[in-house]
C-alpha cells in the first residue's frame, strides 16, 4: 500500500463550533475537530483509518501537516503560532480554498 504524499482537504467551520474536513481523494473520508490543531490530528487519524492501518504501525508512516504560509511557519512561540494558524485557516475558509496537507515522514 502506498499512502499519498499530498492530500487536498476542504475545511469548513462547523455550526456548533470547531471545524470539519473532507479529504477529496478519499470518498467518505470526513472528520472534525474542536480547533484547527485538533482537526490536523483527526485528519491523520481519518486517513490511517481509511487505509485500515493498525495504530501500532502509524508512527512509522509520517504525519500529514498543512502547507501554510511562510508567515505562519516562522512563528516560534506556540501560542502565537496557534493564533496565526487559526487566522490563516479563517481566511482560507472565507475564500473557499482547499488546503494541501503534505506527509512529512514519507521518503
Short mmCIF file of C-alpha atoms in Angstrom, two decimals:
data_model
loop_
_atom_site.label_atom_id
_atom_site.label_comp_id
_atom_site.label_asym_id
_atom_site.label_seq_id
_atom_site.Cartn_x
_atom_site.Cartn_y
_atom_site.Cartn_z
CA UNK A 1 0.00 0.00 0.00
CA UNK A 2 1.24 3.45 -0.89
CA UNK A 3 -0.05 6.46 1.03
CA UNK A 4 -0.46 9.68 -0.94
CA UNK A 5 2.29 12.27 -0.38
CA UNK A 6 -0.18 15.14 -0.54
CA UNK A 7 -3.87 15.40 0.25
CA UNK A 8 -6.31 18.09 -0.82
CA UNK A 9 -8.59 18.84 2.12
CA UNK A 10 -11.70 21.03 2.09
CA UNK A 11 -12.10 22.64 5.51
CA UNK A 12 -15.25 24.22 6.87
CA UNK A 13 -16.33 25.88 10.11
CA UNK A 14 -18.81 23.69 11.98
CA UNK A 15 -22.09 25.33 13.01
CA UNK A 16 -21.65 24.06 16.57
CA UNK A 17 -18.04 25.31 16.73
CA UNK A 18 -14.73 23.93 15.60
CA UNK A 19 -14.01 22.66 12.10
CA UNK A 20 -14.85 19.74 9.86
CA UNK A 21 -12.91 18.46 6.86
CA UNK A 22 -13.44 16.40 3.74
CA UNK A 23 -10.41 14.65 2.22
CA UNK A 24 -11.09 14.98 -1.50
CA UNK A 25 -9.30 11.90 -2.85
CA UNK A 26 -10.78 9.52 -0.27
CA UNK A 27 -14.56 9.11 -0.74
CA UNK A 28 -16.45 9.26 2.54
CA UNK A 29 -13.36 10.29 4.49
CA UNK A 30 -14.54 13.18 6.64
CA UNK A 31 -13.63 14.26 10.16
CA UNK A 32 -13.99 17.08 12.65
CA UNK A 33 -12.03 18.80 15.40
CA UNK A 34 -12.65 21.29 18.20
CA UNK A 35 -9.95 23.61 16.82
CA UNK A 36 -7.58 23.52 13.87
CA UNK A 37 -4.78 21.75 15.76
CA UNK A 38 -7.24 19.04 16.82
CA UNK A 39 -8.52 18.86 13.24
CA UNK A 40 -5.00 18.11 11.93
CA UNK A 41 -4.75 15.18 14.37
CA UNK A 42 -8.18 13.96 13.33
CA UNK A 43 -7.32 14.22 9.61
CA UNK A 44 -4.30 11.99 10.20
CA UNK A 45 -6.43 9.50 12.15
CA UNK A 46 -9.12 9.53 9.43
CA UNK A 47 -6.60 8.84 6.65
CA UNK A 48 -4.92 5.98 8.52
CA UNK A 49 -8.32 4.54 9.44
CA UNK A 50 -9.45 4.83 5.80
CA UNK A 51 -6.47 2.70 4.75
CA UNK A 52 -7.05 0.32 7.71
CA UNK A 53 -3.58 0.90 9.15
CA UNK A 54 -3.19 -0.50 12.68
CA UNK A 55 -2.39 2.02 15.42
CA UNK A 56 1.00 0.39 16.19
CA UNK A 57 2.20 0.91 12.58
CA UNK A 58 1.14 4.56 12.18
CA UNK A 59 4.16 6.23 13.79
CA UNK A 60 6.45 4.98 11.03
CA UNK A 61 4.28 6.36 8.24
CA UNK A 62 4.82 10.05 8.78
CA UNK A 63 2.25 12.70 9.51
CA UNK A 64 0.13 14.90 7.30
CA UNK A 65 0.56 18.59 8.08
CA UNK A 66 -0.99 21.62 6.40
CA UNK A 67 1.06 23.55 3.88
CA UNK A 68 0.59 27.02 5.39
CA UNK A 69 2.24 30.30 4.53
CA UNK A 70 5.82 31.18 5.48
CA UNK A 71 4.43 33.75 7.93
CA UNK A 72 2.75 31.00 9.94
CA UNK A 73 5.67 28.60 9.64
CA UNK A 74 8.16 31.16 11.04
CA UNK A 75 6.24 31.73 14.27
CA UNK A 76 8.26 30.24 17.12
CA UNK A 77 6.05 30.95 20.14
CA UNK A 78 3.45 28.16 20.39
CA UNK A 79 0.63 30.48 21.47
CA UNK A 80 1.30 32.90 18.61
CA UNK A 81 1.65 30.02 16.15
CA UNK A 82 -1.75 28.65 17.17
CA UNK A 83 -3.35 32.10 16.70
CA UNK A 84 -1.61 32.59 13.34
CA UNK A 85 -2.83 29.19 12.16
CA UNK A 86 -6.40 29.95 13.24
CA UNK A 87 -6.29 33.28 11.34
CA UNK A 88 -4.80 31.65 8.22
CA UNK A 89 -7.47 28.95 8.25
CA UNK A 90 -10.25 31.50 8.78
CA UNK A 91 -9.00 33.46 5.72
CA UNK A 92 -8.76 30.25 3.72
CA UNK A 93 -12.31 29.19 4.62
CA UNK A 94 -13.64 32.67 3.84
CA UNK A 95 -12.04 32.43 0.38
CA UNK A 96 -13.33 28.84 -0.03
CA UNK A 97 -9.94 27.36 -0.75
CA UNK A 98 -8.73 23.81 -0.43
CA UNK A 99 -5.75 23.28 1.82
CA UNK A 100 -2.91 20.94 0.85
CA UNK A 101 -1.61 18.54 3.50
CA UNK A 102 1.86 17.07 2.96
CA UNK A 103 3.12 13.89 4.58
CA UNK A 104 6.40 14.96 6.18
CA UNK A 105 7.55 11.43 7.03
CA UNK A 106 7.33 9.73 3.66
CA UNK A 107 10.59 9.34 1.79
#
